[in-house]
Amino acid sequence: MAVERTLSIIKPDAVEKNHIGAVLALIEAAGLEIKAMRMVHLSRPQAEGFYAVHRERPFFGELVEFMTRGPVVISCLEGEGAIAKYRGVMGATDPAKAEDGTIRKLYGSNIGENACHGSDAPETAAFEVGYFFPGYELG
Ligand code: ATP
Ligand code: MG
């Protein structure tokens, strides 16, 4: 399997509850390497641009409101099959359906406030990593 990069966001709900360290520990325990990391309070245009693929979904307004209500921790993760591996560490979108031990099961509240984001495919990972990290920060 190829070495991949994927974008992780620890969402405002998990940051508010002091779970940054716990989430990063699960990421590292899974063998994913943190290549770059920033803590940012996203502006509305930044969040809308990041989630542009969801513009037509009924929850778009709610999602942008949530993602801009407080700081998030954004990181670029790297490893063998990192995209699928991190999706596994996160668990299902709805925390109630997520497997035991996953970030969303442990720290998510509901389908909207679900603690973390991870890219879902190589194309979206490339867009999302580039959206937050210029090439010179990643090496
Ligand atoms: P993410 O893209 O954040 O990793 P995901 O790929 O599991 O999550 P998507 O379908 O891409 O899920 O939805 C993006 C985000 O939009 C979800 O993580 C969640 O925060 C929010 N969301 C998804 N479905 C709903 C919904 N039915 N109601 C409210 N918010 C939702
Ligand atoms: Mg998604």
Short mmCIF file of C-alpha atoms in Angstrom, two decimals, residues 30 37 58:
data_model
loop_
_atom_site.label_atom_id
_atom_site.label_comp_id
_atom_site.label_asym_id
_atom_site.label_seq_id
_atom_site.Cartn_x
_atom_site.Cartn_y
_atom_site.Cartn_z
CA ALA A 30 -2.45 4.14 15.05
CA MET A 37 -0.11 21.10 12.63
CA PRO A 58 -29.36 20.85 4.05
#
